[in-house]
Short mmCIF file of C-alpha atoms and ligand atoms in Angstrom, two decimals:
data_model
loop_
_atom_site.label_atom_id
_atom_site.label_comp_id
_atom_site.label_asym_id
_atom_site.label_seq_id
_atom_site.Cartn_x
_atom_site.Cartn_y
_atom_site.Cartn_z
CA MET J 5 38.16 40.10 19.85
CA MET J 6 39.55 36.43 19.88
CA THR J 7 36.07 35.36 20.92
CA LEU J 8 34.43 37.61 18.56
CA SER J 9 36.65 36.32 15.44
CA ARG J 10 36.24 32.55 16.54
CA GLN J 11 32.42 33.22 16.73
CA LEU J 12 32.12 34.92 13.26
CA ILE J 13 34.49 33.74 10.81
CA PRO J 14 34.19 30.03 10.31
CA LEU J 15 37.82 28.43 10.84
CA SER J 16 37.13 26.45 7.83
CA SER J 17 37.07 29.26 5.49
CA PHE J 18 40.99 29.84 5.83
CA HIS J 19 42.06 26.22 5.97
CA HIS J 20 43.58 26.63 2.42
CA VAL J 21 45.89 29.45 3.54
CA GLY J 22 47.70 27.24 5.71
CA LEU J 23 48.23 24.60 2.80
CA MET J 24 49.17 27.56 0.61
CA VAL J 25 51.35 28.97 3.16
CA MET J 26 53.10 25.35 3.63
CA PHE J 27 53.77 25.13 0.02
CA MET J 28 55.17 28.59 -0.35
CA ILE J 29 57.56 28.41 2.13
CA PHE J 30 59.08 24.95 0.59
CA ILE J 31 59.40 26.72 -2.59
CA ALA J 32 60.77 29.68 -0.73
CA CYS J 33 63.53 27.79 0.79
CA PHE J 34 63.94 25.77 -2.35
CA SER J 35 65.02 28.30 -4.20
CA ALA J 36 67.46 29.72 -1.18
CA VAL J 37 69.34 26.41 -1.16
CA GLY J 38 69.23 26.45 -5.33
CA PHE J 39 70.81 30.13 -5.06
CA LEU J 40 73.27 29.12 -2.37
CA PHE J 41 74.02 25.76 -4.54
CA VAL J 42 75.01 27.78 -7.53
CA LYS J 43 77.02 30.38 -5.74
CA THR J 44 78.96 27.86 -3.74
CA ILE J 45 79.72 25.50 -6.81
CA THR J 46 80.65 28.18 -9.13
CA SER J 47 83.00 30.12 -6.58
CA GLY J 48 84.81 26.85 -6.01
CA TRP J 49 84.82 26.27 -10.17
CA ILE J 50 86.59 29.57 -10.42
CA ALA J 51 88.88 29.23 -7.58
CA ASP J 52 90.23 26.00 -9.30
CA ILE J 53 90.45 27.60 -12.52
CA ASP J 54 92.19 30.69 -11.42
CA HIS J 55 95.44 31.11 -13.29
CA SER J 56 94.98 28.34 -15.68
CA MET J 57 94.70 28.20 -19.51
CA MET J 58 93.09 25.88 -21.76
CA ILE J 59 94.68 24.76 -25.15
CA GLU J 60 92.54 22.97 -27.80
CA LEU J 61 93.92 21.52 -30.92
CA PRO J 62 90.80 20.98 -33.04
CA PRO J 63 90.98 18.30 -35.73
CA TYR J 64 89.70 20.95 -38.56
CA MET J 65 91.02 24.02 -39.55
CA ILE J 66 89.58 27.44 -38.10
CA ASP J 67 89.04 29.25 -41.06
CA ASP J 68 87.82 26.99 -43.74
CA GLU J 69 86.89 24.11 -41.54
CA THR J 70 88.91 21.49 -43.68
CA LEU J 71 89.54 18.47 -41.87
CA ILE J 72 92.70 17.23 -40.37
CA ASP J 73 94.26 14.04 -39.37
CA GLN J 74 94.95 12.59 -36.24
CA ALA J 75 98.82 12.34 -37.09
CA THR J 76 98.92 15.99 -37.68
CA ILE J 77 96.95 16.69 -34.34
CA ASP J 78 99.70 14.65 -32.66
CA LYS J 79 102.18 16.34 -34.21
CA GLN J 80 100.60 19.74 -33.22
CA THR J 81 100.71 18.60 -29.70
CA VAL J 82 104.18 17.67 -29.39
CA LYS J 83 105.10 21.13 -30.92
CA VAL J 84 102.92 22.64 -28.64
CA MET J 85 104.50 20.94 -25.45
CA GLU J 86 107.98 21.99 -26.97
CA ILE J 87 106.98 25.70 -26.47
CA LEU J 88 105.81 25.26 -23.31
CA LYS J 89 108.34 23.36 -21.56
CA ASN J 90 110.80 26.16 -21.76
CA ASP J 91 108.58 29.02 -20.86
CA PRO J 92 109.47 30.01 -16.77
CA VAL J 93 105.33 31.26 -16.34
CA ILE J 94 104.40 27.70 -16.60
CA LEU J 95 104.08 25.73 -13.45
CA THR J 96 102.34 22.63 -15.06
CA SER J 97 101.19 21.67 -18.40
CA THR J 98 98.80 18.56 -18.45
CA MET J 99 97.97 16.67 -21.55
CA LYS J 100 94.27 15.69 -21.35
CA THR J 101 93.56 12.94 -23.62
CA SER J 102 90.58 12.24 -24.78
CA ASN J 103 88.54 9.22 -23.42
CA ILE J 104 86.05 8.53 -26.49
CA SER J 105 88.94 6.68 -27.82
CA ASP J 106 86.75 3.99 -29.63
CA LEU J 107 85.80 6.99 -32.57
CA ALA J 108 89.75 7.19 -33.33
CA ASP J 109 89.47 3.63 -34.44
CA PHE J 110 86.99 4.84 -37.17
CA GLY J 111 89.65 6.96 -38.35
CA ILE J 112 88.22 9.88 -37.04
CA ALA J 113 90.67 12.50 -35.50
CA MET J 114 90.04 13.66 -32.13
CA PRO J 115 90.72 17.23 -30.95
CA ALA J 116 93.64 17.26 -27.94
CA PHE J 117 93.48 19.46 -24.98
CA ILE J 118 96.47 21.00 -23.14
CA GLN J 119 95.79 22.38 -19.38
CA LEU J 120 98.31 24.94 -17.91
CA THR J 121 98.68 26.47 -14.72
CA LEU J 122 100.43 29.76 -15.03
CA HIS J 123 102.63 31.33 -11.80
CA PRO J 124 100.26 33.35 -10.03
CA ASP J 125 102.10 36.14 -10.04
CA ARG J 126 103.36 36.62 -13.40
CA ALA J 127 100.13 35.28 -15.01
CA GLU J 128 98.17 38.79 -16.07
CA ASN J 129 100.88 39.81 -18.77
CA ASN J 130 102.04 36.49 -20.05
CA GLU J 131 98.52 35.08 -20.94
CA ASP J 132 98.73 37.13 -24.55
CA ARG J 133 102.18 36.12 -24.65
CA ILE J 134 101.56 32.54 -24.93
CA ARG J 135 98.63 32.68 -27.07
CA ARG J 136 100.52 34.43 -29.46
CA ASN J 137 103.52 31.97 -29.23
CA ILE J 138 101.19 29.39 -29.92
CA ASN J 139 98.89 30.68 -32.45
CA ARG J 140 101.68 31.74 -34.63
CA ILE J 141 103.19 28.10 -34.90
CA ILE J 142 99.52 26.48 -34.94
CA PRO J 143 96.75 29.03 -36.02
CA ASN J 144 93.85 26.56 -35.34
CA ALA J 145 94.78 26.32 -31.69
CA ILE J 146 92.30 27.84 -29.55
CA VAL J 147 93.69 29.34 -26.36
CA LYS J 148 91.39 30.24 -23.51
CA THR J 149 92.64 31.82 -20.75
CA ALA J 150 90.95 31.07 -16.97
CA ASN J 151 89.22 34.86 -17.73
CA ASP J 152 87.39 33.44 -20.64
CA TRP J 153 86.42 30.63 -18.72
CA GLN J 154 85.42 32.75 -15.70
CA ARG J 155 83.19 34.80 -17.99
CA ASP J 156 80.94 31.62 -19.06
CA ILE J 157 80.56 30.35 -15.57
CA VAL J 158 79.91 33.27 -14.46
CA GLN J 159 77.15 34.22 -16.88
CA THR J 160 75.72 30.72 -16.69
CA ALA J 161 75.65 31.01 -12.71
CA THR J 162 74.00 34.64 -13.01
CA TYR J 163 71.46 33.24 -14.63
CA LEU J 164 70.71 30.74 -12.23
CA LYS J 165 70.88 32.87 -8.96
CA LEU J 166 68.68 35.45 -11.23
CA ILE J 167 65.93 32.62 -11.73
CA PHE J 168 66.01 31.31 -8.07
CA CYS J 169 65.55 35.13 -6.86
CA GLY J 170 62.84 35.47 -9.32
CA LEU J 171 61.20 32.41 -7.81
CA ALA J 172 61.45 33.79 -4.29
CA VAL J 173 60.39 37.17 -5.11
CA SER J 174 57.57 35.58 -7.11
CA ILE J 175 56.28 33.39 -4.39
CA PHE J 176 55.75 36.88 -2.07
CA PHE J 177 53.78 38.33 -4.82
CA LEU J 178 51.95 35.21 -5.29
CA THR J 179 51.08 34.93 -1.88
CA THR J 180 50.03 38.55 -1.46
CA ILE J 181 47.77 38.39 -4.58
CA MET J 182 46.16 34.76 -3.23
CA LEU J 183 45.60 36.19 0.33
CA SER J 184 44.00 39.35 -0.60
CA ALA J 185 41.62 37.18 -3.06
CA ILE J 186 40.71 35.04 -0.14
CA ILE J 187 40.19 37.57 2.42
CA LYS J 188 37.85 39.60 0.06
CA ALA J 189 35.84 36.41 -0.30
CA GLN J 190 35.61 36.19 3.05
CA LEU J 191 34.47 39.75 3.75
CA LYS J 192 31.98 39.04 1.28
CA ALA J 193 30.66 36.09 2.78
CA SER J 194 30.46 38.42 6.28
CA LYS J 195 29.23 41.53 4.34
CA SER J 196 26.26 41.58 7.23
CA ILE J 197 28.57 41.49 9.78
CA VAL J 198 30.88 43.80 8.65
CA GLU J 199 28.21 46.30 8.15
CA LEU J 200 26.88 45.90 11.50
CA PHE J 201 30.20 46.41 13.50
CA HIS J 202 30.68 49.33 11.11
CA ILE J 203 27.45 50.75 12.33
CA MET J 204 27.88 49.90 15.92
CA GLY J 205 31.29 51.94 15.79
CA ALA J 206 34.05 49.23 15.40
CA SER J 207 37.25 50.97 13.69
CA PRO J 208 38.67 49.75 10.45
CA SER J 209 41.34 48.35 12.20
CA LYS J 210 39.25 46.44 14.76
CA ILE J 211 37.41 44.74 11.99
CA ALA J 212 40.45 43.94 10.33
CA SER J 213 41.67 42.46 13.58
CA LEU J 214 38.87 40.28 13.42
CA PHE J 215 40.15 38.72 10.31
CA GLN J 216 43.65 39.04 11.44
CA ILE J 217 43.27 36.86 14.06
CA SER J 218 41.55 33.90 12.25
CA ILE J 219 43.94 33.73 9.06
CA LEU J 220 47.18 34.32 11.45
CA ARG J 221 46.16 30.96 12.86
CA PRO J 222 46.42 28.93 9.68
CA ILE J 223 49.23 30.78 8.21
CA ILE J 224 51.24 29.82 11.78
CA TRP J 225 50.45 26.36 10.88
CA GLY J 226 51.50 26.61 7.29
CA ILE J 227 54.70 27.71 8.16
CA LEU J 228 55.49 25.38 11.14
CA ILE J 229 54.41 22.29 8.86
CA GLY J 230 56.28 24.10 5.86
CA LEU J 231 59.66 24.46 8.03
CA ILE J 232 59.36 21.01 9.29
CA ILE J 233 58.84 19.53 5.44
CA VAL J 234 62.12 21.70 4.82
CA LEU J 235 63.94 20.91 7.63
CA LEU J 236 63.54 16.89 6.62
CA THR J 237 64.18 17.50 2.85
CA LEU J 238 66.43 20.77 2.12
CA SER J 239 68.72 20.91 5.31
CA HIS J 240 69.56 17.00 4.95
CA LEU J 241 70.56 18.13 1.05
CA ILE J 242 72.54 20.89 2.39
CA SER J 243 74.52 18.75 4.75
CA PHE J 244 74.95 15.82 2.09
CA LEU J 245 76.06 18.28 -0.31
CA ASP J 246 78.61 19.98 1.61
CA LEU J 247 77.87 23.39 0.11
CA GLY J 248 80.61 25.31 2.46
CA PHE J 249 77.90 27.38 4.25
CA GLY J 250 76.92 26.84 7.53
CA LEU J 251 73.25 25.55 8.63
CA GLY J 252 72.99 28.72 10.62
CA LEU J 253 72.73 31.01 7.59
CA PHE J 254 69.97 28.82 6.22
CA TYR J 255 68.04 28.94 9.54
CA ALA J 256 68.37 32.36 9.57
CA TYR J 257 66.84 32.27 6.33
CA MET J 258 63.88 30.41 7.14
CA PHE J 259 63.03 32.68 10.21
CA GLY J 260 63.05 35.55 7.89
CA VAL J 261 61.22 33.69 5.18
CA SER J 262 58.51 32.91 8.22
CA PHE J 263 58.58 36.41 9.46
CA ILE J 264 57.90 37.69 6.03
CA PHE J 265 54.73 35.38 5.79
CA ILE J 266 53.45 36.60 9.04
CA ALA J 267 53.64 40.06 8.23
CA LEU J 268 52.03 39.61 4.85
CA GLY J 269 49.46 38.08 6.45
CA ILE J 270 48.94 41.10 9.03
CA PHE J 271 49.39 43.87 6.49
CA VAL J 272 47.36 42.35 3.38
CA THR J 273 44.37 41.61 5.86
CA ARG J 274 44.65 45.30 7.03
CA TRP J 275 45.07 46.85 3.62
CA VAL J 276 41.93 44.77 2.22
CA VAL J 277 39.72 45.32 4.67
CA ALA J 278 40.64 48.96 4.73
CA ARG J 279 39.86 48.94 0.71
CA TYR J 280 36.63 47.32 1.50
CA LEU J 281 35.50 49.65 4.43
CA TRP J 282 36.46 52.77 2.12
CA ALA J 283 33.12 52.26 0.23
CA MET J 284 31.42 52.84 3.62
CA PRO J 285 30.97 56.25 5.13
CA MET D 29 24.48 66.49 20.31
CA ILE D 30 23.27 66.01 16.78
CA ASN D 31 22.55 69.06 14.74
CA MET D 32 21.06 68.95 11.16
CA SER D 33 21.21 71.99 8.76
CA HIS D 34 19.36 71.95 5.41
CA VAL D 35 20.33 68.21 4.65
CA GLY D 36 19.50 66.10 1.54
CA LEU D 37 19.81 62.75 0.92
CA ARG D 38 19.93 60.72 -2.22
CA TYR D 39 20.89 57.20 -2.86
CA ASP D 40 23.39 56.29 -5.77
CA GLY D 41 22.05 59.55 -7.94
CA GLY D 42 18.77 58.68 -7.34
CA PRO D 43 15.85 61.10 -6.63
CA GLU D 44 16.43 63.07 -3.22
CA VAL D 45 14.55 60.82 -0.57
CA LEU D 46 15.10 63.49 2.21
CA THR D 47 14.85 67.27 1.40
CA ASP D 48 16.05 70.22 3.52
CA ILE D 49 15.78 68.48 6.79
CA SER D 50 17.06 70.43 9.74
CA LEU D 51 16.94 69.53 13.03
CA SER D 52 18.61 69.35 16.46
CA LEU D 53 18.95 66.51 18.84
CA LYS D 54 19.84 67.63 22.40
CA GLU D 55 20.96 65.35 25.52
CA GLY D 56 17.75 64.16 27.20
CA SER D 57 15.43 64.69 24.28
CA PHE D 58 12.82 62.39 22.99
CA HIS D 59 11.31 62.41 19.88
CA TYR D 60 8.74 60.34 17.57
CA LEU D 61 9.78 60.30 14.09
CA MET D 62 6.15 59.79 12.08
CA GLY D 63 5.43 59.59 8.77
CA GLN D 64 3.82 57.03 5.86
CA SER D 65 5.53 54.50 4.84
CA GLY D 66 8.05 55.34 2.57
CA SER D 67 8.41 59.06 3.78
CA GLY D 68 12.04 58.55 4.70
CA LYS D 69 12.14 57.28 8.35
CA THR D 70 14.89 55.11 8.17
CA SER D 71 16.64 57.21 5.65
CA LEU D 72 16.81 59.82 8.39
CA MET D 73 17.94 57.39 11.09
CA ARG D 74 20.59 56.28 8.54
CA LEU D 75 22.01 59.73 8.60
CA LEU D 76 21.71 59.95 12.31
CA HIS D 77 23.93 56.91 13.20
CA ILE D 78 26.25 57.73 10.10
CA GLY D 79 25.48 54.77 8.16
CA LYS D 80 25.14 57.63 5.00
CA LEU D 81 26.77 60.51 4.61
CA PRO D 82 24.05 63.69 3.61
CA SER D 83 24.31 64.68 -0.41
CA ARG D 84 24.03 68.39 0.53
CA GLY D 85 23.47 70.65 3.76
CA ASP D 86 25.52 69.47 6.88
CA ILE D 87 25.30 67.44 10.33
CA HIS D 88 27.12 68.05 13.14
CA PHE D 89 27.63 65.53 15.88
CA PHE D 90 28.77 66.55 19.09
CA ASN D 91 29.47 70.02 17.36
CA LYS D 92 31.57 68.23 14.68
CA ASP D 93 30.84 68.33 10.99
CA VAL D 94 30.52 64.75 9.86
CA SER D 95 31.50 64.94 6.64
CA LYS D 96 35.07 66.31 7.41
CA LEU D 97 35.66 63.95 10.21
CA SER D 98 38.27 61.00 9.71
CA ARG D 99 36.83 57.47 9.67
CA SER D 100 38.36 56.61 12.77
CA LYS D 101 36.48 59.47 14.45
CA ARG D 102 33.58 58.69 13.08
CA ALA D 103 33.64 55.13 14.51
CA LEU D 104 34.38 56.58 17.65
CA ILE D 105 30.71 58.78 17.83
CA ARG D 106 29.00 55.55 16.39
CA GLN D 107 30.00 53.78 19.64
CA LYS D 108 28.01 56.11 21.52
CA ILE D 109 24.97 55.67 19.33
CA GLY D 110 22.36 52.61 19.91
CA VAL D 111 20.61 51.40 16.90
CA ILE D 112 17.67 49.16 16.69
CA PHE D 113 17.09 48.21 13.19
CA GLN D 114 13.53 47.85 11.85
CA ASP D 115 14.76 44.73 10.55
CA PHE D 116 16.54 43.34 13.76
CA ARG D 117 19.79 42.81 12.31
CA LEU D 118 20.82 39.78 14.35
CA ILE D 119 24.01 37.84 13.49
CA PRO D 120 22.19 34.42 12.85
CA GLU D 121 25.68 32.79 13.43
CA LEU D 122 25.63 34.07 17.04
CA SER D 123 23.34 32.44 19.95
CA VAL D 124 21.02 35.45 21.36
CA PHE D 125 23.45 35.69 24.32
CA ASP D 126 26.61 36.66 21.98
CA ASN D 127 24.13 38.95 19.45
CA ILE D 128 23.34 40.82 22.84
CA ALA D 129 27.02 40.91 24.17
CA LEU D 130 28.27 42.49 20.73
CA PRO D 131 28.46 46.32 22.00
CA LEU D 132 30.32 44.99 24.96
CA ARG D 133 32.88 42.89 23.27
CA LEU D 134 33.76 45.34 20.64
CA SER D 135 34.34 48.51 23.26
CA GLY D 136 36.44 45.56 25.30
CA GLU D 137 34.36 44.94 28.38
CA SER D 138 35.87 41.90 30.48
CA ASP D 139 33.90 38.52 30.21
CA LYS D 140 32.53 38.57 33.78
CA ALA D 141 31.12 42.00 32.98
CA ILE D 142 29.65 40.84 29.90
CA LYS D 143 27.82 37.76 31.44
CA THR D 144 26.38 39.98 34.53
CA ASP D 145 24.94 42.46 32.31
CA VAL D 146 23.62 40.11 29.45
CA ASN D 147 21.92 37.60 32.02
CA ALA D 148 20.50 40.81 33.87
CA MET D 149 19.01 42.42 30.53
CA ALA D 150 17.82 39.15 29.24
CA GLU D 151 15.83 38.43 32.40
CA TRP D 152 14.19 41.97 32.12
CA MET D 153 13.36 41.33 28.41
CA GLY D 154 12.01 37.63 29.15
CA LEU D 155 14.90 36.17 26.83
CA LYS D 156 16.69 34.44 29.96
CA ASP D 157 15.61 30.79 28.80
CA HIS D 158 16.48 31.66 25.03
CA LEU D 159 20.10 33.00 25.61
CA LYS D 160 21.66 29.72 23.95
CA MET D 161 19.49 29.77 20.85
CA LYS D 162 20.18 31.04 17.61
CA PRO D 163 17.75 34.03 16.49
CA VAL D 164 16.16 31.99 13.87
CA PHE D 165 14.41 29.95 16.69
CA LEU D 166 12.89 32.90 18.37
CA SER D 167 9.42 34.60 17.55
CA GLY D 168 9.37 37.93 15.57
CA GLY D 169 8.83 39.74 19.47
CA GLN D 170 11.40 37.71 21.25
CA GLN D 171 14.02 38.77 18.14
CA GLN D 172 12.72 42.08 18.50
CA ARG D 173 13.65 42.21 22.04
CA ALA D 174 17.13 40.79 21.86
CA ALA D 175 17.61 43.30 18.97
CA ILE D 176 16.46 46.00 21.65
CA ALA D 177 18.62 44.62 24.13
CA ARG D 178 21.65 44.71 22.47
CA ALA D 179 21.11 48.53 21.08
CA VAL D 180 20.83 49.75 24.86
CA ILE D 181 23.37 47.30 26.73
CA ALA D 182 26.24 49.51 26.22
CA LYS D 183 24.03 52.64 27.71
CA PRO D 184 24.53 54.75 24.47
CA GLN D 185 24.14 58.45 24.68
CA ILE D 186 21.90 58.75 21.36
CA LEU D 187 19.27 56.00 21.20
CA LEU D 188 17.59 55.26 17.62
CA ALA D 189 14.64 52.93 17.50
CA ASP D 190 13.27 52.16 14.25
CA GLU D 191 9.62 50.65 14.50
CA PRO D 192 10.76 48.94 18.09
CA THR D 193 7.88 47.98 19.06
CA GLY D 194 6.25 46.64 15.71
CA SER D 195 6.30 42.97 16.60
CA LEU D 196 5.54 43.26 20.41
CA ASP D 197 2.25 42.64 21.96
CA ASP D 198 0.71 45.77 23.65
CA GLU D 199 2.19 44.85 27.08
CA MET D 200 5.66 44.60 26.12
CA GLY D 201 5.58 47.52 23.76
CA LEU D 202 4.47 49.77 27.03
CA LYS D 203 7.43 47.91 28.91
CA ILE D 204 9.80 48.79 26.63
CA MET D 205 8.66 52.23 26.08
CA GLY D 206 9.26 52.61 30.03
CA LEU D 207 12.75 51.46 29.54
CA PHE D 208 13.30 54.07 27.01
CA GLU D 209 12.27 56.80 29.61
CA GLU D 210 14.14 55.43 31.91
CA LEU D 211 17.20 55.86 30.14
CA ASN D 212 15.99 59.20 28.52
CA LYS D 213 15.49 60.44 32.20
CA LYS D 214 19.28 59.80 32.62
CA GLY D 215 20.49 61.84 29.56
CA THR D 216 20.01 59.34 26.67
CA ALA D 217 18.42 61.25 23.35
CA ILE D 218 16.00 59.34 21.84
CA VAL D 219 14.10 59.02 18.63
CA VAL D 220 11.56 56.45 17.82
CA ALA D 221 10.40 55.97 14.43
CA THR D 222 6.73 54.49 15.05
CA HIS D 223 3.11 54.17 13.52
CA ASN D 224 1.72 53.44 16.83
CA LYS D 225 -0.72 56.31 17.74
CA ASN D 226 -1.13 54.68 21.27
CA LEU D 227 2.40 55.03 22.37
CA VAL D 228 2.43 58.26 21.24
CA LYS D 229 -0.74 58.89 23.56
CA ALA D 230 0.65 57.15 26.86
CA PHE D 231 4.18 58.43 26.30
CA PRO D 232 3.65 62.10 25.22
CA HIS D 233 7.00 63.81 23.33
CA PRO D 234 7.46 66.36 20.47
CA LEU D 235 6.81 64.56 17.10
CA LEU D 236 8.88 64.86 14.15
CA THR D 237 6.68 64.10 11.03
CA LEU D 238 7.63 63.54 7.51
CA LYS D 239 5.82 63.67 4.53
CA SER D 240 7.65 62.52 1.22
CA GLY D 241 11.33 63.48 2.54
CA GLU D 242 10.65 66.97 4.11
CA LEU D 243 9.64 67.66 7.78
CA ILE D 244 6.23 68.96 7.85
CA PRO D 245 5.90 71.33 11.11
N1 ATP Q 10 19.41 51.49 0.25
C1 ATP Q 10 18.15 52.19 -0.62
N2 ATP Q 10 18.75 52.56 -1.85
C2 ATP Q 10 17.92 53.34 -2.43
N3 ATP Q 10 16.13 53.36 -2.32
C3 ATP Q 10 16.33 53.65 -0.97
C4 ATP Q 10 16.95 52.90 0.28
N4 ATP Q 10 16.37 52.73 0.83
C5 ATP Q 10 15.36 53.45 0.81
N5 ATP Q 10 15.21 54.08 -0.15
C6 ATP Q 10 14.22 54.67 -0.86
O1 ATP Q 10 14.29 55.62 -0.12
C7 ATP Q 10 12.76 56.25 0.42
C8 ATP Q 10 12.11 56.22 1.44
O2 ATP Q 10 12.49 54.91 2.57
P1 ATP Q 10 12.48 54.60 4.07
O3 ATP Q 10 12.94 53.37 3.79
O4 ATP Q 10 13.31 55.62 4.51
O5 ATP Q 10 11.17 54.90 4.05
P2 ATP Q 10 10.40 54.73 5.59
O6 ATP Q 10 9.94 55.96 5.94
O7 ATP Q 10 11.36 54.02 6.57
O8 ATP Q 10 9.06 53.74 5.55
P3 ATP Q 10 8.77 52.38 6.29
O9 ATP Q 10 7.60 53.13 7.09
O10 ATP Q 10 8.04 51.32 5.40
O11 ATP Q 10 9.70 51.69 6.73
C9 ATP Q 10 11.86 55.21 -0.44
O12 ATP Q 10 11.23 55.70 -1.70
C10 ATP Q 10 12.80 54.28 -0.69
O13 ATP Q 10 12.63 53.45 -1.84
MG1 MG Q 11 11.53 52.24 7.63
#
């Protein structure tokens, strides 16, 4: 079959398959890195902000948006710090000064931020109480707990991760569609040969194997070159960013993706050839 | 080996080109298929090598109804049938050697066995000096001999020859018929479609005569 395949299906007819696979391998690995990147970074962030609260004192009233001057905000800050000082649940409270101080020179009030870290064991029950205490004295203070922040981050991260997953999945869809179109075209080009083989008693799977052999060659080349490019660029990026996962996981993924491409090559060819031969008795 | 009963064939919903054909090809049988141009000889050959399924009636190959067999079973039957096409159907991309070797390659013969068989066959056919050439560089008669060589090389149980001597001179025609006789004596069932009355006289065998798609007794 090797000889027949080489003789009958010109090598050039599947050259572009190699190029396509190379490109697809890169995108598939790229989206995996993107996925892992988002996952690692967000879990880091979430750990960082766990048991923490953020108090924002905005330069306007929440209800009617009337502006507040800098002096009032400063006074509010002092008040808040006083409330917090004696709370046994609070481990640390830090003022986050705004670094756009230039604006203050023009008489524009700046919001004040105070970050709190709560005692991990007692955080749950006390978050609401602290929020209420502060809002009773300064109604326009915005008090966000770690949960609120985490929800935002997790949501954004989930969207990003979905996008990367979708990218990876659509790579395989796209490859399937393109492969079947290419094989169909080649079947049409080799119509008389396929018919002759059919009459000579070659089974569909034998005819498919003719095409398989010649399509697997460029697929394997595409995979090899694609993987080399990935190794040169992405794995470098991974170790550089120190994403907190071993390269081993990434290598396993690369191996899996290569396997899927080879499997696609085999199954799409068999399927398209079988469908083509269905029209013959 | 092949039994047809009340078979009809139409192409793509067109009119019936074969009507109510019943015949039986036994092991070691030899028939001529005669009839005017357009009478349906090639169409009947197509039914005999399962290039088409009948539109009505049924055909049994080795006692099995071909319409009810799976595709892979039909493929197995086709492997036992050698076909010489009226239009040769040599593959232009392949050398004469590779064209003749096709059935052997498909059945997975070793390269060494293929080489021996093809060379011996080419020697006999007078194609030895043309084995490396592509079919387009051969004369009509040489192409026909290559097509014959390809059909018989795997020693089929059934040989269907559609005008196998159309492009050959009388001497070569008789030589080829001699080969068919030899295969026939070893048990191959043979059907030769031909217009050539001299062949029939030289090698007498029963006739199947078609007239506008019907077998006349
Ligand atoms: N592939 C086809 N599609 C549609 N009609 C066909 C096809 N092949 C043959 N026919 C029709 O079937 C009829 C019989 O044709 P066939 O080729 O079987 O004749 P034949 O006896 O082999 O003729 P010849 O001696 O010229 O080779 C003709 O009317 C022809 O037009
Ligand atoms: Mg004909």
